[in-house]
Amino acid sequence: MWDPKITIEYVSDPAAAERYREAHEQFDRNSQWLQANWPNLLPQARGKILAVAGQEAYLADTPEEAWKWTKDHHPEDKGPLVQYVFAKEGPRFYGFRGRVVDVR
């Protein structure tokens, strides 16, 4: 089973902090663009990998193809969004597959 580990680091380098801020802002813009344009991408996006960079969408068959598109077409965008779009609409059921530990 996966052993979760969390590392928290204080970033004191102003240049690094600026790069993180810029990437976060670009990711937010791409995410907001996706929310506004989601109806235009369906149903053709179902079962595909969706890439959004530079507030533009691309549908790919593999994650590698999607990431390559973001780098080739929008190299300036430091906050691209790549995600799988489920093939079928409807409810999904998730189950816990780990072990239950009694902490009493």
Short mmCIF file of C-alpha atoms in Angstrom, two decimals:
data_model
loop_
_atom_site.label_atom_id
_atom_site.label_comp_id
_atom_site.label_asym_id
_atom_site.label_seq_id
_atom_site.Cartn_x
_atom_site.Cartn_y
_atom_site.Cartn_z
CA MET A 1 0.00 0.00 0.00
CA TRP A 2 1.11 3.55 -0.67
CA ASP A 3 2.72 5.20 2.35
CA PRO A 4 1.56 8.83 2.32
CA LYS A 5 4.26 11.37 3.10
CA ILE A 6 3.88 15.11 3.22
CA THR A 7 6.79 17.49 2.94
CA ILE A 8 6.32 21.16 3.72
CA GLU A 9 9.09 23.51 2.69
CA TYR A 10 9.51 27.22 3.21
CA VAL A 11 10.56 28.86 -0.05
CA SER A 12 12.65 31.91 0.72
CA ASP A 13 14.01 32.47 -2.79
CA PRO A 14 11.99 35.36 -4.30
CA ALA A 15 12.61 34.13 -7.87
CA ALA A 16 11.30 30.64 -7.06
CA ALA A 17 8.28 32.08 -5.25
CA GLU A 18 7.53 34.24 -8.31
CA ARG A 19 7.76 31.20 -10.63
CA TYR A 20 5.31 29.27 -8.39
CA ARG A 21 2.93 32.25 -8.27
CA GLU A 22 3.03 32.65 -12.05
CA ALA A 23 2.41 28.93 -12.65
CA HIS A 24 -0.49 28.98 -10.18
CA GLU A 25 -2.06 32.01 -11.89
CA GLN A 26 -1.72 30.42 -15.34
CA PHE A 27 -3.24 27.17 -14.07
CA ASP A 28 -6.17 29.14 -12.60
CA ARG A 29 -6.73 30.90 -15.94
CA ASN A 30 -6.70 27.55 -17.79
CA SER A 31 -9.06 26.04 -15.23
CA GLN A 32 -11.49 28.97 -15.48
CA TRP A 33 -11.35 28.77 -19.28
CA LEU A 34 -12.16 25.05 -19.08
CA GLN A 35 -15.13 25.68 -16.78
CA ALA A 36 -16.52 28.28 -19.18
CA ASN A 37 -15.98 26.11 -22.28
CA TRP A 38 -16.75 22.66 -20.88
CA PRO A 39 -20.11 22.33 -22.73
CA ASN A 40 -18.34 22.98 -26.06
CA LEU A 41 -15.89 20.11 -25.43
CA LEU A 42 -18.51 17.45 -24.74
CA PRO A 43 -19.29 14.80 -25.88
CA GLN A 44 -16.18 14.50 -28.09
CA ALA A 45 -13.88 14.74 -25.04
CA ARG A 46 -15.31 11.60 -23.39
CA GLY A 47 -12.74 8.82 -23.13
CA LYS A 48 -9.90 11.16 -24.14
CA ILE A 49 -7.11 13.03 -22.44
CA LEU A 50 -7.91 16.74 -22.33
CA ALA A 51 -5.11 19.30 -22.34
CA VAL A 52 -5.68 23.01 -21.73
CA ALA A 53 -2.86 25.51 -22.17
CA GLY A 54 -2.96 29.15 -23.20
CA GLN A 55 -6.74 28.99 -22.74
CA GLU A 56 -6.93 26.52 -25.65
CA ALA A 57 -8.04 22.87 -25.56
CA TYR A 58 -6.60 19.78 -27.22
CA LEU A 59 -7.90 16.20 -27.11
CA ALA A 60 -5.32 13.43 -27.09
CA ASP A 61 -5.31 9.65 -26.86
CA THR A 62 -2.43 9.48 -24.35
CA PRO A 63 -1.15 11.68 -21.53
CA GLU A 64 2.25 11.85 -23.25
CA GLU A 65 0.65 13.23 -26.41
CA ALA A 66 -1.30 15.81 -24.36
CA TRP A 67 1.79 17.00 -22.46
CA LYS A 68 3.79 17.19 -25.70
CA TRP A 69 1.05 19.36 -27.24
CA THR A 70 1.18 21.78 -24.28
CA LYS A 71 4.95 22.12 -24.62
CA ASP A 72 4.93 22.41 -28.42
CA HIS A 73 2.01 24.85 -28.75
CA HIS A 74 2.21 26.87 -25.53
CA PRO A 75 5.78 26.67 -24.17
CA GLU A 76 5.24 29.97 -22.31
CA ASP A 77 2.34 28.52 -20.28
CA LYS A 78 3.71 27.25 -16.97
CA GLY A 79 0.30 26.12 -15.68
CA PRO A 80 -1.16 23.67 -18.20
CA LEU A 81 -3.99 21.37 -17.20
CA VAL A 82 -4.09 17.74 -18.39
CA GLN A 83 -6.81 15.31 -17.30
CA TYR A 84 -8.68 12.20 -18.39
CA VAL A 85 -12.36 12.70 -19.22
CA PHE A 86 -14.44 9.70 -18.19
CA ALA A 87 -15.98 7.85 -21.13
CA LYS A 88 -19.40 7.54 -19.56
CA GLU A 89 -21.50 10.05 -17.75
CA GLY A 90 -23.06 9.08 -14.45
CA PRO A 91 -22.28 8.15 -10.88
CA ARG A 92 -18.98 6.60 -9.87
CA PHE A 93 -18.49 4.40 -6.86
CA TYR A 94 -15.23 4.50 -4.99
CA GLY A 95 -14.22 1.98 -2.37
CA PHE A 96 -11.55 2.02 0.28
CA ARG A 97 -8.88 -0.55 -0.64
CA GLY A 98 -6.50 -0.06 2.25
CA ARG A 99 -6.59 -1.65 5.64
CA VAL A 100 -8.67 -0.35 8.48
CA VAL A 101 -6.75 0.32 11.67
CA ASP A 102 -8.64 0.33 14.93
CA VAL A 103 -7.34 3.30 16.93
CA ARG A 104 -9.47 2.81 20.05
#
